[in-house]
CSV table of C-alpha atoms in Angstrom, one decimal:
chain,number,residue,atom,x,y,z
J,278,UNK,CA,34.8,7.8,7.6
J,279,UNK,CA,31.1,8.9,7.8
J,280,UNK,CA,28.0,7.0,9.0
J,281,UNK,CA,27.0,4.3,7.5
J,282,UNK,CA,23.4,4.0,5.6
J,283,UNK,CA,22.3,0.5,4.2
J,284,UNK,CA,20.0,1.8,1.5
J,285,UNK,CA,16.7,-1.0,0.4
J,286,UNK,CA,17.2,-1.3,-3.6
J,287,UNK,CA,14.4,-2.5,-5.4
J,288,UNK,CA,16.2,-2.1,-8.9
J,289,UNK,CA,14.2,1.0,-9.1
J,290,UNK,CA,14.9,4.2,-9.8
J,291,UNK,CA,13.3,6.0,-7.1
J,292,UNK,CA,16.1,3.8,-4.4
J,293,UNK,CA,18.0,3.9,-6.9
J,294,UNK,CA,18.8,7.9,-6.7
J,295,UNK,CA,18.0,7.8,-2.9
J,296,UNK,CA,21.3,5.7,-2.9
J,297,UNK,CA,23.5,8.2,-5.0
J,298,UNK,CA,21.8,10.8,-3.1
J,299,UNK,CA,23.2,9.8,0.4
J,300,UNK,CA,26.6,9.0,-1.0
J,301,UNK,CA,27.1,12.6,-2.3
J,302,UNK,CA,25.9,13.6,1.3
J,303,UNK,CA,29.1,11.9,2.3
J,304,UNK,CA,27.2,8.7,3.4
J,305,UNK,CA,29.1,5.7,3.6
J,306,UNK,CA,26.7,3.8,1.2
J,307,UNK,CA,25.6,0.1,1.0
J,308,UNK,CA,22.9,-1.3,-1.2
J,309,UNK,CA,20.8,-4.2,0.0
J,310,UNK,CA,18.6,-6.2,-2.4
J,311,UNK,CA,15.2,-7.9,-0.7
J,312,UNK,CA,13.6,-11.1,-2.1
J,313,UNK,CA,10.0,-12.0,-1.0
J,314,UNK,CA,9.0,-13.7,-3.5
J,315,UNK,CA,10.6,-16.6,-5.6
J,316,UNK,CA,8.0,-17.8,-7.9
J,317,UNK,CA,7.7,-17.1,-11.3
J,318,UNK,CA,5.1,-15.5,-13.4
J,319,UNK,CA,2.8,-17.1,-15.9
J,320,UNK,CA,5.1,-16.7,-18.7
J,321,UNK,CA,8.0,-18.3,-16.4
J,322,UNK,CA,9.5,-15.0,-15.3
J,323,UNK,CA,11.1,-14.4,-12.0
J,324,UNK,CA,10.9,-10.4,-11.9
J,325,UNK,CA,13.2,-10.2,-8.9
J,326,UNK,CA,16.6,-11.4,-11.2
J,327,UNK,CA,15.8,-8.7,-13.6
J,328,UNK,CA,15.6,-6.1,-10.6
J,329,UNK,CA,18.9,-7.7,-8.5
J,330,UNK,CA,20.6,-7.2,-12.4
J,331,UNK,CA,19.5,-3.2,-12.3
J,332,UNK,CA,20.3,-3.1,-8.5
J,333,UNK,CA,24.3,-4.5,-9.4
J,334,UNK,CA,24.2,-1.9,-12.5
J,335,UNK,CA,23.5,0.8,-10.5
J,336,UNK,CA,25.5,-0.1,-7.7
J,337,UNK,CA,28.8,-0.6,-10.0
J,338,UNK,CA,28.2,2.8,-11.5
J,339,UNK,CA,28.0,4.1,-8.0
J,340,UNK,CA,30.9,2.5,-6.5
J,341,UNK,CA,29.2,1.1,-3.5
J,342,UNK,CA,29.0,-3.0,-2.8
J,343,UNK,CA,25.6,-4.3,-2.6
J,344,UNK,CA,24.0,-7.7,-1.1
J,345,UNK,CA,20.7,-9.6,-1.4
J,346,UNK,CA,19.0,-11.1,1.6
J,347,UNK,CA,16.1,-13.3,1.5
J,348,UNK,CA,12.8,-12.4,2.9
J,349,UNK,CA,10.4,-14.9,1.3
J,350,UNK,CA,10.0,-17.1,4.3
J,351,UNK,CA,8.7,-13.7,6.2
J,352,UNK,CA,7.0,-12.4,3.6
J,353,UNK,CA,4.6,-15.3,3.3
J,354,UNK,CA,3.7,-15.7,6.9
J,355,UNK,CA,3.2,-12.4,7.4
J,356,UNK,CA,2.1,-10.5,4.8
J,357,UNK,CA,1.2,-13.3,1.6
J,358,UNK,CA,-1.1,-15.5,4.2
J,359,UNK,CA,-3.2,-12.5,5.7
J,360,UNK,CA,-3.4,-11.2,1.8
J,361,UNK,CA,-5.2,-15.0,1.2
J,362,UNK,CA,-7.3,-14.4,4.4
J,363,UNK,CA,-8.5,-11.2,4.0
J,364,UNK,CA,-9.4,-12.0,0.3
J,365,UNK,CA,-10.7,-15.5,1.6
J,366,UNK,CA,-13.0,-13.4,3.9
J,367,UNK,CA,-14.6,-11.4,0.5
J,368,UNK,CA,-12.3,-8.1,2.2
J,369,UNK,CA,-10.2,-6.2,0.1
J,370,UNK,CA,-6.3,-6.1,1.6
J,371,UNK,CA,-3.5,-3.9,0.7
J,372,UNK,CA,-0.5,-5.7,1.2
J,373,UNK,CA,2.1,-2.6,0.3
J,374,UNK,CA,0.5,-1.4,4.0
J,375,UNK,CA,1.5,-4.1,5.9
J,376,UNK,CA,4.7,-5.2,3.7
J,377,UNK,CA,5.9,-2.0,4.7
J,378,UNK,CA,5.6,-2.6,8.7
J,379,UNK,CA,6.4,-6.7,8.5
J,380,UNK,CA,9.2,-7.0,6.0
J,381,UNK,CA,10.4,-3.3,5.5
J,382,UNK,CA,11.3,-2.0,8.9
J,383,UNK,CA,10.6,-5.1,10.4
J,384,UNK,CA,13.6,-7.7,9.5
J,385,UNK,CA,14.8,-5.8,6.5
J,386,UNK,CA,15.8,-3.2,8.9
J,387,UNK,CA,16.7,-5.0,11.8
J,388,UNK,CA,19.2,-6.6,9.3
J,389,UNK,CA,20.6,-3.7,8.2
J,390,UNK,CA,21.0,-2.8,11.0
J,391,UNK,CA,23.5,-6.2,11.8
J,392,UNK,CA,25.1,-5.0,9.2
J,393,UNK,CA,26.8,-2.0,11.1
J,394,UNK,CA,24.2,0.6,9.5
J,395,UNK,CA,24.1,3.8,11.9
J,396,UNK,CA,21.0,4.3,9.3
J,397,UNK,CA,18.6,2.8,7.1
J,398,UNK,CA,17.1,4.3,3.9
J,399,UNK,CA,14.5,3.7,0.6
J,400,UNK,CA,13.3,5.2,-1.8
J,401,UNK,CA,9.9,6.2,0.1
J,402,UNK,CA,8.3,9.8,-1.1
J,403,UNK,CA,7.9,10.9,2.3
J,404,UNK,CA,9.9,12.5,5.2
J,405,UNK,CA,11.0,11.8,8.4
J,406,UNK,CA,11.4,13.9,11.6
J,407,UNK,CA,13.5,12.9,14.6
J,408,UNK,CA,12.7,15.3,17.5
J,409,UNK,CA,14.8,16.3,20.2
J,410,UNK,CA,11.9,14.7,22.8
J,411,UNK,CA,13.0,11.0,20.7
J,412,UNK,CA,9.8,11.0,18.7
J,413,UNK,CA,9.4,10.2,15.2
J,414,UNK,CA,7.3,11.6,12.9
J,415,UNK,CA,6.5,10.7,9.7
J,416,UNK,CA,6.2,13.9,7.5
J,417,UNK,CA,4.5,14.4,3.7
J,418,UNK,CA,6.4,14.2,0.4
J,419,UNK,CA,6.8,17.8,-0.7
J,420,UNK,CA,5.5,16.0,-4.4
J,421,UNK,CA,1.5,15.4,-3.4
J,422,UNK,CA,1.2,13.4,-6.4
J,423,UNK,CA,3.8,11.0,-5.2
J,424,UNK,CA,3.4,11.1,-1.5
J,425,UNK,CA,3.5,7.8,-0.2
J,426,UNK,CA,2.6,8.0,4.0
J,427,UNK,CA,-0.4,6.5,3.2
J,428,UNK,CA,1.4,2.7,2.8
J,429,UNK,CA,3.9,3.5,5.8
J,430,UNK,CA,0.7,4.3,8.3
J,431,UNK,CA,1.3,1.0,9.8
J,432,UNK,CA,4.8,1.2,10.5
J,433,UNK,CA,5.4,0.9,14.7
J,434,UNK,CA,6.9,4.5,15.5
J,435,UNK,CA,10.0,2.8,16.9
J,436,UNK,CA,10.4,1.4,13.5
J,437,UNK,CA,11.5,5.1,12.1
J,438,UNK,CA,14.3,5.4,14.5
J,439,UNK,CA,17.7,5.7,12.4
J,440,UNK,CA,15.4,6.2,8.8
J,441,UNK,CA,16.2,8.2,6.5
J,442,UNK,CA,13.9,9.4,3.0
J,443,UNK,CA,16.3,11.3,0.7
J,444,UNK,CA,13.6,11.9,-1.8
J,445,UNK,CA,11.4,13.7,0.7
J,446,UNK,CA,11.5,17.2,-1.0
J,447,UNK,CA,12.4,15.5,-4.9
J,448,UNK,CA,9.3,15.6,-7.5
J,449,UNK,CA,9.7,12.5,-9.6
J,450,UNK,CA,9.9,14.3,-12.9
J,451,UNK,CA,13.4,15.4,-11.1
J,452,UNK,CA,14.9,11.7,-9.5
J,453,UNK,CA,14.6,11.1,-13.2
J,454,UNK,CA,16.6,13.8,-14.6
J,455,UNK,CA,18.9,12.9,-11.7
J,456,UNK,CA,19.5,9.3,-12.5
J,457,UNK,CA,19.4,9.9,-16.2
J,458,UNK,CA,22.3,12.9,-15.5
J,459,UNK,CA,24.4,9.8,-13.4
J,460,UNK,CA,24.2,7.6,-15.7
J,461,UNK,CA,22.1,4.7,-13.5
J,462,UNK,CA,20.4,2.2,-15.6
J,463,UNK,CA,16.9,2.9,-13.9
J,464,UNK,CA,16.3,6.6,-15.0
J,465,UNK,CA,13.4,4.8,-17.7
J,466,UNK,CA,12.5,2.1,-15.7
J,467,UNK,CA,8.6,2.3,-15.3
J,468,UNK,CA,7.4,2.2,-11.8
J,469,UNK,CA,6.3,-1.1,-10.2
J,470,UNK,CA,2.3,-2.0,-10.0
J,471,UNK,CA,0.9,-4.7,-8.8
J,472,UNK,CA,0.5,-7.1,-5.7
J,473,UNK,CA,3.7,-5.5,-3.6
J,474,UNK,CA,7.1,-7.8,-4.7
J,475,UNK,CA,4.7,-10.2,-6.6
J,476,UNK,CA,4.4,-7.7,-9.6
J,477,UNK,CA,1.6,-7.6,-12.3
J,478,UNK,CA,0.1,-10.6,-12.9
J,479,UNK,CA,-3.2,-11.6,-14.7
J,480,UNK,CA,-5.0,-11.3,-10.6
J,481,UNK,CA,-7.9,-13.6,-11.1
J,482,UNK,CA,-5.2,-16.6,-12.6
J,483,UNK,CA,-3.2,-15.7,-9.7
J,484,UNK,CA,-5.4,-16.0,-7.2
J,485,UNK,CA,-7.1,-19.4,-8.7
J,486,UNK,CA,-4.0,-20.8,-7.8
J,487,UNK,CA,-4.4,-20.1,-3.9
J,488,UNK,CA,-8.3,-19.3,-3.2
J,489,UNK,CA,-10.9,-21.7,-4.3
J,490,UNK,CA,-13.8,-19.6,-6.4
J,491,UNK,CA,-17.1,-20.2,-6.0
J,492,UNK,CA,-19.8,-18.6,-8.4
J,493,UNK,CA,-23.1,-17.1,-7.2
J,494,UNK,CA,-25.8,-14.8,-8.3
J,495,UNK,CA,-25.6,-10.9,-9.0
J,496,UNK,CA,-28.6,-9.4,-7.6
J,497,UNK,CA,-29.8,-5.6,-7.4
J,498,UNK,CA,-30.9,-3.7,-4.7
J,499,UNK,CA,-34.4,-4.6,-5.8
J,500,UNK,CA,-33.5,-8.0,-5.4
J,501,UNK,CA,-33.6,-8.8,-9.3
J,502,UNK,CA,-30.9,-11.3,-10.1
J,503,UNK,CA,-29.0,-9.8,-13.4
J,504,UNK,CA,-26.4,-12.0,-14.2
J,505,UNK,CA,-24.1,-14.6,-12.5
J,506,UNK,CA,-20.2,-13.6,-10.5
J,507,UNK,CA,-17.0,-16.0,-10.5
J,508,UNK,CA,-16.1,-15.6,-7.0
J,509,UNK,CA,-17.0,-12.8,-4.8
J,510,UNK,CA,-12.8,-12.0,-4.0
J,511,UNK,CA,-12.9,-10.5,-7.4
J,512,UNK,CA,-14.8,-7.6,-7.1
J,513,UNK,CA,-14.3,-4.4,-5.0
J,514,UNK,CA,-16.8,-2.2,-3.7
J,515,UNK,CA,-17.1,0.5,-6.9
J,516,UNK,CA,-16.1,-1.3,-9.8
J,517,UNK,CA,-17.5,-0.8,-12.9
J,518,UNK,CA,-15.5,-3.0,-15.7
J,519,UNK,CA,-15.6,-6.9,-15.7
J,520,UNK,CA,-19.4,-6.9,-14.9
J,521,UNK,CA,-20.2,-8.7,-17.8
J,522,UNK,CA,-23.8,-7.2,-17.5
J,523,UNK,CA,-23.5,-4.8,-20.6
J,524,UNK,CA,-26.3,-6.6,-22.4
J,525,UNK,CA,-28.7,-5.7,-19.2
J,526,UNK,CA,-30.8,-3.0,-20.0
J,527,UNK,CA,-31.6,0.0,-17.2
J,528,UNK,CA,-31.4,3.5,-16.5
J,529,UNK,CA,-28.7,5.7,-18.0
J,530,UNK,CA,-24.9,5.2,-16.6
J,531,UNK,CA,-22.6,2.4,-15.7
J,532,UNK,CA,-23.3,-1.1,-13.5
J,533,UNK,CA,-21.2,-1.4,-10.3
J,534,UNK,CA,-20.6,-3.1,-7.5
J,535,UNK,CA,-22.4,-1.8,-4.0
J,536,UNK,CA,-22.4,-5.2,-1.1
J,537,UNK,CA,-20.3,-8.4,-1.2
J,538,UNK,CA,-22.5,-10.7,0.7
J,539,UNK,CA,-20.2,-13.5,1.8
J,540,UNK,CA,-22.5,-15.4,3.9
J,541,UNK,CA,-25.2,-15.8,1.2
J,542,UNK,CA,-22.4,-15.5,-2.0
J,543,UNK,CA,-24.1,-12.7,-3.7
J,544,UNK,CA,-22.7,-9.7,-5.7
J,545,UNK,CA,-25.2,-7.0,-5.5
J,546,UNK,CA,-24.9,-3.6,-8.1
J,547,UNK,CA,-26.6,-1.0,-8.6
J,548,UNK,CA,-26.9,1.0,-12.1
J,549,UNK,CA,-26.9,4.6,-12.3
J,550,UNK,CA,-27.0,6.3,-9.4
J,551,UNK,CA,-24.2,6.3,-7.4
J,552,UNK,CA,-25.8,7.6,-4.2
J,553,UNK,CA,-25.5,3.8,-2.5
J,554,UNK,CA,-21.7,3.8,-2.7
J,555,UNK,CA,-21.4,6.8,-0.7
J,556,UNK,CA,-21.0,6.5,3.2
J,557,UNK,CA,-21.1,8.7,6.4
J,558,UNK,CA,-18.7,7.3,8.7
J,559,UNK,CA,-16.3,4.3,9.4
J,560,UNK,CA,-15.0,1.9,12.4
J,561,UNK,CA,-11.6,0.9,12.2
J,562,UNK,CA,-8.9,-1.2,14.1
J,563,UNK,CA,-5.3,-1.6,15.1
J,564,UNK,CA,-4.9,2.2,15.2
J,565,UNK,CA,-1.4,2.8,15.1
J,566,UNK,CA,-0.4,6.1,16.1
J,567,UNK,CA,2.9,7.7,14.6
J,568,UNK,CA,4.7,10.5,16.4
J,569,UNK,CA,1.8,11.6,18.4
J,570,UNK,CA,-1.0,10.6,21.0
J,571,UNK,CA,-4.3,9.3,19.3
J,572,UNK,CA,-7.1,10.3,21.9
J,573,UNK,CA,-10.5,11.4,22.4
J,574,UNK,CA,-12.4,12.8,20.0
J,575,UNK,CA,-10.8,15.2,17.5
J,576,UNK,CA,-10.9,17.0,14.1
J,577,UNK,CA,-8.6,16.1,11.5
J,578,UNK,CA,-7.8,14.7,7.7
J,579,UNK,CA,-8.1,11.6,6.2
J,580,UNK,CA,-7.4,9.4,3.2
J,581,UNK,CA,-9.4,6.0,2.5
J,582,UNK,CA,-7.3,5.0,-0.6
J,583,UNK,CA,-3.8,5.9,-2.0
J,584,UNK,CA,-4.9,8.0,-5.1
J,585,UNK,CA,-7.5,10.5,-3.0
J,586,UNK,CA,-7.7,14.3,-1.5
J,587,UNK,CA,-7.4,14.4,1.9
J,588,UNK,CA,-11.0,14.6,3.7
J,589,UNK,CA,-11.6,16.4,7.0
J,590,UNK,CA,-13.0,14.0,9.3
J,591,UNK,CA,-14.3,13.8,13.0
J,592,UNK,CA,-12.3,11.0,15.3
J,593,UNK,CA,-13.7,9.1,18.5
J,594,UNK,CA,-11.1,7.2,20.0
J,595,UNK,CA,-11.7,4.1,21.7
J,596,UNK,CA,-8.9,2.2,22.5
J,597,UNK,CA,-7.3,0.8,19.7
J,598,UNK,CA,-10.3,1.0,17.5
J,599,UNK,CA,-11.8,4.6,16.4
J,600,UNK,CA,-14.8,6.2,14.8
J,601,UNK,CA,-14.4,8.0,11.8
J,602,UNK,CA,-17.5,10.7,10.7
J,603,UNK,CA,-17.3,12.4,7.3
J,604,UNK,CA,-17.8,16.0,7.1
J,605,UNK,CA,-19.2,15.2,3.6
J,606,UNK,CA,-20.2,11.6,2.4
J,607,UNK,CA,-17.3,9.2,0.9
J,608,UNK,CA,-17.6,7.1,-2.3
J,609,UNK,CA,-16.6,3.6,-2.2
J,610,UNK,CA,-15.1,3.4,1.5
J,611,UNK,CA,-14.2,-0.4,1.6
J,612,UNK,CA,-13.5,-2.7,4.2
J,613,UNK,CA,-9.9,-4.1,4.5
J,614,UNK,CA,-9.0,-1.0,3.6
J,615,UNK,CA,-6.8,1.7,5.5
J,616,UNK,CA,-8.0,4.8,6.8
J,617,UNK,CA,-4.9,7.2,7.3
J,618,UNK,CA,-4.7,10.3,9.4
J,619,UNK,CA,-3.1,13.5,8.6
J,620,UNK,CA,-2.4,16.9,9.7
J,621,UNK,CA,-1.1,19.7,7.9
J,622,UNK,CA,2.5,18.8,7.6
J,623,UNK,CA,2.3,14.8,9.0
J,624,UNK,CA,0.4,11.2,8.4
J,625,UNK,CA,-0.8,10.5,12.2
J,626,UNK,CA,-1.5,6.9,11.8
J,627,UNK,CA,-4.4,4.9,10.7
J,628,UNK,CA,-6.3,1.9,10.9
J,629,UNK,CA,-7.8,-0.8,8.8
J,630,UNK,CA,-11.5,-0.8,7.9
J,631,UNK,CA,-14.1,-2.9,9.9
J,632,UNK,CA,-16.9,-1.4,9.3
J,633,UNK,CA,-18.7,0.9,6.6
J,634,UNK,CA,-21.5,3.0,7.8
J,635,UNK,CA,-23.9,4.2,5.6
């Protein structure tokens, strides 16, 4: 019989095909179903027992068992309660990032591992390289547009160790053909959005229900007040829509968002010119380094959100915290944010956004 690989099923497609994938490698294949979350959504929905239903389809038409294993404790202490914090603290978190290192190949994998798995698998568009040396290094998708390092640049190297990504070299377009040409029932399922295993929800309702919000004044850079905000964790550095200052009058373009400013609860925006949304450098923390040494000062890549070209950058290492200068200025580089590393083949790491210097 051939090794065994517990594959993570979301009731996806993309683990979906990562599952039929490994069992026409000659993988022995089992499917393991994660709940996080067990609360419904405003309309009285529990997403998670429509995507255990797809995960049994798919697993039947596969001819592999499958299990479910409960998370949700986990998720909220380590992932759900820093998302309040972080939000609490007028920041703005990505919890994909650190689902990915806490629940993911934390005890998801350690479980799978109990299970007997000589590896682990999902659905990830990335690859994975385990060198003769016993490093692990955590390689792009050959599909740029689906490339998902960014969210895994948290994830302890040690963590890789027995992973596998079958869809490293697939372009989406193509797990769909694949899934559609197997017959799984995910081929036209559209891709999950929203807060990571929570799902789409109507975000300021949501949040109401955990975060108290406390209105204040939306000032200028002038210091004109223009209009009133609902709560400072609703806004991001660079938004644009849900202003409500349309009726205020100014130079020609767009009002957006430029400075929370906790301490004093004001929402300051500019209108017009962008040039105060764009930055020179970055500080950030809890650098994780994946595959490689993080040290001194070097010349590399980097990504301060998902959907962006990479952007060479200089890096001063201190510790675990580093310096990262901007060959040209960035747009909207927010704090509580990730900035990721990359060379020409790898993601390097990253860190989370303290600082934003201008």
């Amino acid at each position: 019989m051939g090794k065994t690989v517990v594959v993570g099923m979301s009731g996806g497609v993309d683990s979906s095909v990562a599952a039929y994938l490994l069992k026409k490698q000659g993988y022995n294949v089992i499917g393991l179903f994660m709940l996080n979350w067990e609360e419904a959504d405003e309309n009285g929905v529990c997403g998670a027992d429509g995507d255990f239903a797809d995960v049994q389809r798919v697993c039947s038409v596969l001819g592999i068992p499958y299990y479910s294993v409960n998370f949700a404790k986990d998720y909220e202490e380590r992932v759900f309660s820093y998302f309040l914090s972080e939000y609490k603290a007028s920041r703005t978190p990505n919890p994909d990032v650190l689902c990915n290192r806490e629940i993911k190949f934390g005890p998801f994998r350690e479980y799978a591992l109990s299970m007997g798995a000589d590896f682990v698998a999902t659905g990830h568009y990335c690859g994975i390289e385990h060198t003769a040396d016993g490093r692990h290094r955590l390689l792009k998708a050959s599909d740029c547009n689906k490339d998902q390092t960014y969210f895994l640049n948290q994830v302890r190297e040690s963590q890789l160790a027995n992973v596998l990504f079958p869809l490293s070299d697939l372009p989406k377009p193509e797990v769909r053909k694949i899934a559609e040409a197997n017959g799984l029932a995910t081929a036209g399922k559209k891709d999950s959005t929203g807060i990571c295993f929570i799902g789409e929800r109507n975000f300021r309702k949501f949040l109401q229900n955990y975060l108290p919000a406390k209105r204040g004044k939306i000032m200028t850079l002038d210091g004109e007040c223009v209009g009133e905000h609902i709560g400072l964790m609703y806004y991001t550095i660079g938004q644009r829509k849900g202003l409500d200052l349309g009726g205020k009058k100014g130079e020609e373009g767009r009002w957006f968002v430029v400075k929370k400013d906790l301490e004093n609860n004001v929402l300051t925006v500019s209108h017009g010119d962008e040039s105060p949304l764009y930055s020179k450098a970055c500080k950030i923390s809890g650098l994780n380094a994946i595959g490689c040494r993080l040290e001194g000062s070097f010349v590399c890549n980097a990504k301060f959100r998902y959907r962006q070209p990479e952007q060479q950058v200089k890096v001063t290492i201190d510790g675990e915290n580093a310096l990262i200068e901007f060959a040209q200025p960035q747009r909207a580089v927010t704090e509580g944010q990730y900035a990721v590393l990359y060379d020409k083949t790898a993601c390097l790491g990253g860190g989370v956004i303290e600082e934003v210097i201008y």
